[in-house]
Amino acid sequence: MDPGLYIVATPIGNLGDFSPRAAQTLRDADLVLAEDTRVTGKLLAQAGSKATMRRYDDHSTDRQRDDIVARLGSDVVALVSDAGTPLISDPGYKLVRAARDAGHDVRTMPGPCAAIAGLSVAGLPTDRFLFMGFLPAKAKARSDAIAEVATLRATLVFYESGSRLADSLRALEAGLGPRDAAVAREITKLHEECVTGTLGELAGRYADSVARGEIVIIVGPPPEAAAASDETIDRMLGDALQTLSPSRAAADVAERLNLPRKRVYARALDLSRA
Ligand code: SAM
């Protein structure tokens, strides 16, 4: 293999998902960078790799990063995380940036990623999605993070742990309303399941029974723009036009109804001319 930095995805629960290319990369690597060398040690043994391992995460010092980058011109260096795709709620972006800045090759050995796996079974729109990672643990920061994306017309994807699932579902329902959602748990493992329902239904289901294991929460986008009738738009515009210009009234109503501003503006102009 050519020297450089290789980003290697690893299984999220089922070793059968470890790709032949990923395994070959770990065998060919001169150095494997790992979050937890015990976890990665098992994977290296399974792949038949005798590569040297070193612990690496985004708290590693600039000096440690410089040492790694200095090897990239001559060595094959692989970055793995404990499970899934490195850099996705896992360490690596600082190293990739440093490697690129120094002009080295950065290649990916793509594979499992819980966010994408969750999206693929949830049955929610996937044309536009926003990966949100882990919500903050504290209630205020969590509701602020949810409010920030409440009007986005996109499916939202969150990582979560079993112990915090019920709190997060309640906070999501409070901030986003009765949207369709899914809880994908233990993907590719023995007790894999994907439970769907509205956020309220899911919050109720997990209120008393603690869900174990690793979890992805997927929340569908806000209801279709078309759901707001012309009468509703006109009524709200009528009120807004009492105090605002057509363009400001349109912006205000479009945001509240989650509608394209252009459509509401055309209506506001008609009403203000009438
Ligand atoms: N880099 C990983 C990836 O590509 O998915 C994610 C690492 S992040 C530190 C770990 C979180 O991913 C878990 O807390 C959970 O939310 C999610 N996760 C990982 N494996 C999972 C699985 N098998 N089923 C459901 N969620 C999983």
Coordinates of C-alpha atoms and ligand atoms in Angstrom, one line a residue:
M1 CA 0.0 0.0 0.0
D2 CA 1.1 3.6 -0.6
P3 CA 2.2 5.4 2.5
G4 CA -0.4 7.8 4.1
L5 CA -3.2 8.0 6.6
Y6 CA -6.0 5.4 6.2
I7 CA -9.3 5.9 8.0
V8 CA -10.6 2.4 8.7
A9 CA -14.2 1.6 9.6
T10 CA -14.8 -1.3 12.0
P11 CA -17.9 -3.3 12.9
I12 CA -20.6 -1.8 15.2
G13 CA -21.5 -5.2 16.7
N14 CA -21.1 -7.9 14.1
L15 CA -17.6 -9.0 13.1
G16 CA -18.9 -10.2 9.8
D17 CA -19.2 -6.6 8.8
F18 CA -15.5 -6.1 8.9
S19 CA -14.6 -5.6 5.2
P20 CA -11.7 -7.5 3.5
R21 CA -10.1 -4.2 2.5
A22 CA -10.3 -2.9 6.1
A23 CA -8.7 -6.1 7.4
Q24 CA -6.0 -6.0 4.7
T25 CA -5.2 -2.4 5.6
L26 CA -4.7 -3.3 9.3
R27 CA -2.4 -6.2 8.2
D28 CA -0.4 -3.8 5.9
A29 CA -0.2 -1.0 8.4
D30 CA 3.0 0.0 10.1
L31 CA 1.1 1.7 12.8
V32 CA -2.5 1.5 14.0
L33 CA -3.9 4.4 16.0
A34 CA -6.7 3.3 18.3
E35 CA -9.0 4.9 21.0
D36 CA -8.7 1.8 23.2
T37 CA -5.8 -0.5 22.4
R38 CA -7.5 -3.4 24.2
V39 CA -10.6 -3.2 22.0
T40 CA -8.5 -2.8 18.8
G41 CA -6.1 -5.5 19.9
K42 CA -8.9 -8.0 19.5
L43 CA -9.7 -6.8 16.0
L44 CA -6.1 -6.9 15.0
A45 CA -5.8 -10.5 16.2
Q46 CA -9.0 -11.4 14.2
A47 CA -7.5 -9.7 11.1
G48 CA -4.1 -11.5 11.6
S49 CA -2.4 -8.1 12.0
K50 CA 0.8 -7.7 13.9
A51 CA 0.9 -4.0 13.5
T52 CA 2.2 -1.7 16.3
M53 CA -0.6 0.1 18.1
R54 CA -0.7 3.5 19.6
R55 CA -3.4 5.2 21.6
Y56 CA -4.8 8.3 19.8
D57 CA -7.7 10.7 20.4
D58 CA -8.5 14.4 19.9
H59 CA -6.9 15.2 23.2
S60 CA -3.6 13.9 22.0
T61 CA -1.1 16.7 22.0
D62 CA 0.1 18.7 19.0
R63 CA 3.5 17.1 19.4
Q64 CA 2.0 13.6 19.3
R65 CA 0.1 14.5 16.2
D66 CA 3.2 16.0 14.6
D67 CA 5.1 12.7 15.3
I68 CA 2.4 10.8 13.5
V69 CA 2.2 13.2 10.6
A70 CA 6.0 13.0 10.2
R71 CA 5.6 9.2 9.5
L72 CA 3.0 9.6 6.8
G73 CA 5.4 10.1 4.0
S74 CA 7.0 6.7 4.5
D75 CA 4.5 4.6 6.5
V76 CA 1.0 3.2 6.3
V77 CA -0.8 4.6 9.3
A78 CA -4.3 3.3 10.0
L79 CA -6.8 5.2 12.3
V80 CA -9.6 3.1 13.8
S81 CA -12.1 3.8 16.6
D82 CA -13.7 1.3 19.0
A83 CA -16.6 0.8 16.6
G84 CA -17.9 2.2 13.4
T85 CA -16.4 5.0 11.3
P86 CA -13.7 7.1 12.8
L87 CA -14.5 10.9 13.1
I88 CA -18.2 10.3 13.4
S89 CA -18.7 11.2 17.1
D90 CA -15.2 9.8 17.4
P91 CA -11.6 11.1 17.3
G92 CA -9.7 11.9 14.2
Y93 CA -10.6 15.2 12.5
K94 CA -7.6 17.1 13.9
L95 CA -5.3 14.3 12.6
V96 CA -6.9 14.3 9.2
R97 CA -6.6 18.0 8.9
A98 CA -3.0 18.0 10.0
A99 CA -2.2 15.2 7.5
R100 CA -3.9 17.1 4.7
D101 CA -2.2 20.4 5.7
A102 CA 1.2 18.6 5.4
G103 CA 0.3 17.3 1.9
H104 CA -0.1 13.6 2.7
D105 CA -2.6 11.2 1.2
V106 CA -5.7 10.5 3.3
R107 CA -7.8 7.5 2.2
T108 CA -10.9 5.9 3.6
M109 CA -11.8 2.3 4.0
P110 CA -15.6 2.9 4.5
G111 CA -17.9 0.6 6.4
P112 CA -20.3 0.5 9.3
C113 CA -21.7 3.7 10.8
A114 CA -24.5 3.5 13.3
A115 CA -26.1 6.8 12.1
I116 CA -26.4 5.6 8.5
A117 CA -27.4 2.1 9.6
G118 CA -30.2 3.6 11.8
L119 CA -31.4 5.8 9.0
S120 CA -31.5 2.8 6.7
V121 CA -34.1 1.0 8.8
A122 CA -36.1 3.8 10.3
G123 CA -38.5 4.3 7.4
L124 CA -38.2 8.1 7.6
P125 CA -37.2 10.5 4.8
T126 CA -33.5 10.3 4.0
D127 CA -33.2 12.9 1.2
R128 CA -32.0 15.5 3.8
F129 CA -30.7 14.6 7.2
L130 CA -28.7 16.3 9.9
F131 CA -26.4 14.2 12.1
M132 CA -26.6 15.7 15.6
G133 CA -24.3 13.4 17.5
F134 CA -25.0 13.2 21.3
L135 CA -27.4 15.7 22.8
P136 CA -25.9 17.6 25.8
A137 CA -26.6 15.9 29.2
K138 CA -27.9 19.1 31.0
A139 CA -31.5 19.9 30.5
K140 CA -31.1 23.6 29.4
A141 CA -28.3 22.9 27.0
R142 CA -30.3 20.0 25.6
S143 CA -33.4 22.0 25.0
D144 CA -31.4 24.8 23.4
A145 CA -29.7 22.3 21.1
I146 CA -33.1 21.0 20.1
A147 CA -34.6 24.5 19.6
E148 CA -31.8 25.4 17.3
V149 CA -32.9 22.8 14.7
A150 CA -36.7 22.7 15.4
T151 CA -37.6 24.4 12.1
L152 CA -35.2 22.6 9.9
R153 CA -36.8 20.6 7.1
A154 CA -34.6 17.6 7.6
T155 CA -34.6 14.2 9.4
L156 CA -32.5 14.5 12.6
V157 CA -30.2 11.7 13.8
F158 CA -29.0 11.5 17.4
Y159 CA -26.7 9.1 19.2
E160 CA -27.8 8.1 22.7
S161 CA -27.2 5.7 25.5
G162 CA -29.9 3.5 27.1
S163 CA -29.8 5.3 30.5
R164 CA -30.6 8.7 28.9
L165 CA -33.0 7.6 26.2
A166 CA -36.3 8.4 28.1
D167 CA -35.1 11.9 29.0
S168 CA -34.0 12.7 25.5
L169 CA -37.2 11.4 23.9
R170 CA -39.2 13.6 26.3
A171 CA -37.0 16.7 25.5
L172 CA -37.3 16.0 21.8
E173 CA -41.1 15.7 22.0
A174 CA -41.3 19.0 24.0
G175 CA -39.1 20.8 21.5
L176 CA -40.2 19.3 18.2
G177 CA -43.8 18.2 18.7
P178 CA -45.5 15.0 17.7
R179 CA -43.2 14.0 14.9
D180 CA -42.6 10.5 13.5
A181 CA -39.5 8.9 14.9
A182 CA -37.6 5.7 15.4
V183 CA -35.3 4.2 18.1
A184 CA -32.8 1.8 16.6
R185 CA -31.1 -0.2 19.3
E186 CA -28.2 -2.7 19.2
I187 CA -27.9 -2.6 15.4
T188 CA -26.3 -5.7 14.0
K189 CA -26.2 -7.4 17.5
L190 CA -28.2 -10.2 18.9
H191 CA -31.0 -8.0 20.4
E192 CA -31.3 -5.6 17.5
E193 CA -34.6 -3.8 17.2
C194 CA -36.0 -0.7 15.6
V195 CA -39.1 0.7 17.3
T196 CA -41.1 3.4 15.4
G197 CA -43.9 5.8 16.5
T198 CA -44.4 9.4 17.3
L199 CA -42.0 11.0 19.7
G200 CA -44.8 11.0 22.4
E201 CA -45.4 7.3 21.9
L202 CA -41.7 6.4 22.1
A203 CA -41.2 8.6 25.1
G204 CA -44.2 6.8 26.8
R205 CA -42.8 3.4 25.8
Y206 CA -39.3 4.0 27.2
A207 CA -40.5 6.0 30.3
D208 CA -40.7 3.0 32.6
S209 CA -38.6 0.3 30.8
V210 CA -34.9 1.2 30.7
A211 CA -33.5 0.4 27.2
R212 CA -30.1 -1.3 27.3
G213 CA -27.3 -1.0 24.9
E214 CA -26.4 1.4 22.1
I215 CA -29.0 3.6 20.5
V216 CA -29.7 5.8 17.5
I217 CA -32.7 8.1 17.6
I218 CA -34.1 9.2 14.2
V219 CA -36.7 12.0 14.1
G220 CA -38.6 12.8 10.9
P221 CA -38.8 16.4 9.5
P222 CA -41.6 18.8 10.5
P223 CA -45.0 18.2 8.8
E224 CA -45.2 18.9 5.1
A225 CA -45.4 22.6 4.2
A226 CA -48.5 21.8 2.1
A227 CA -50.3 21.0 5.3
A228 CA -50.9 24.7 6.1
S229 CA -54.1 25.7 4.2
D230 CA -54.4 29.0 2.3
E231 CA -57.0 30.1 4.9
T232 CA -54.5 29.7 7.7
I233 CA -51.8 31.5 5.8
D234 CA -54.2 34.4 4.9
R235 CA -55.4 34.7 8.5
M236 CA -52.0 34.8 10.0
L237 CA -50.7 37.2 7.3
G238 CA -53.7 39.4 7.8
D239 CA -52.7 39.8 11.5
A240 CA -49.1 40.3 10.7
L241 CA -49.7 42.9 8.0
Q242 CA -51.4 45.1 10.6
T243 CA -48.0 46.0 11.9
L244 CA -45.4 44.7 9.5
S245 CA -44.3 45.2 5.9
P246 CA -45.3 42.5 3.4
S247 CA -41.8 41.1 3.3
R248 CA -41.4 41.0 7.2
A249 CA -44.9 39.6 7.6
A250 CA -44.1 36.9 5.1
A251 CA -40.9 36.0 6.8
D252 CA -42.6 35.8 10.2
V253 CA -45.5 33.6 9.0
A254 CA -43.2 31.4 6.8
E255 CA -41.0 30.7 9.8
R256 CA -44.0 30.0 12.1
L257 CA -45.7 27.7 9.6
N258 CA -42.4 26.2 8.3
L259 CA -43.3 27.3 4.8
P260 CA -41.1 28.5 1.9
R261 CA -40.9 32.3 2.3
K262 CA -41.4 32.8 -1.5
R263 CA -44.9 31.3 -1.4
V264 CA -46.0 33.3 1.6
Y265 CA -44.5 36.5 0.2
A266 CA -46.5 36.2 -3.0
R267 CA -49.6 35.8 -0.8
A268 CA -48.7 38.8 1.4
L269 CA -48.3 41.0 -1.7
D270 CA -51.7 40.0 -3.0
L271 CA -53.3 40.7 0.4
S272 CA -51.6 44.0 0.9
R273 CA -52.7 45.2 -2.6
A274 CA -56.3 44.1 -2.1
Ligands
SAM1 N1 -18.1 6.2 15.1 C1 -19.3 5.4 15.5 C2 -20.1 5.2 14.2 O1 -19.6 5.3 13.1 O2 -21.3 4.9 14.4 C3 -20.0 6.0 16.6 C4 -19.2 6.2 17.9 S1 -20.1 6.9 19.2 C5 -18.8 7.2 20.3 C6 -21.0 5.6 19.9 C7 -22.5 5.7 19.7 O3 -22.9 5.3 18.4 C8 -23.3 4.9 20.7 O4 -23.5 5.6 21.9 C9 -24.6 4.8 20.0 O5 -25.4 5.9 20.1 C10 -24.1 4.6 18.5 N2 -23.9 3.2 18.2 C11 -22.8 2.5 18.0 N3 -23.0 1.2 17.7 C12 -24.3 1.1 17.7 C13 -25.2 0.0 17.5 N4 -24.7 -1.2 17.2 N5 -26.5 0.2 17.5 C14 -27.1 1.4 17.8 N6 -26.3 2.5 18.0 C15 -25.0 2.3 18.0

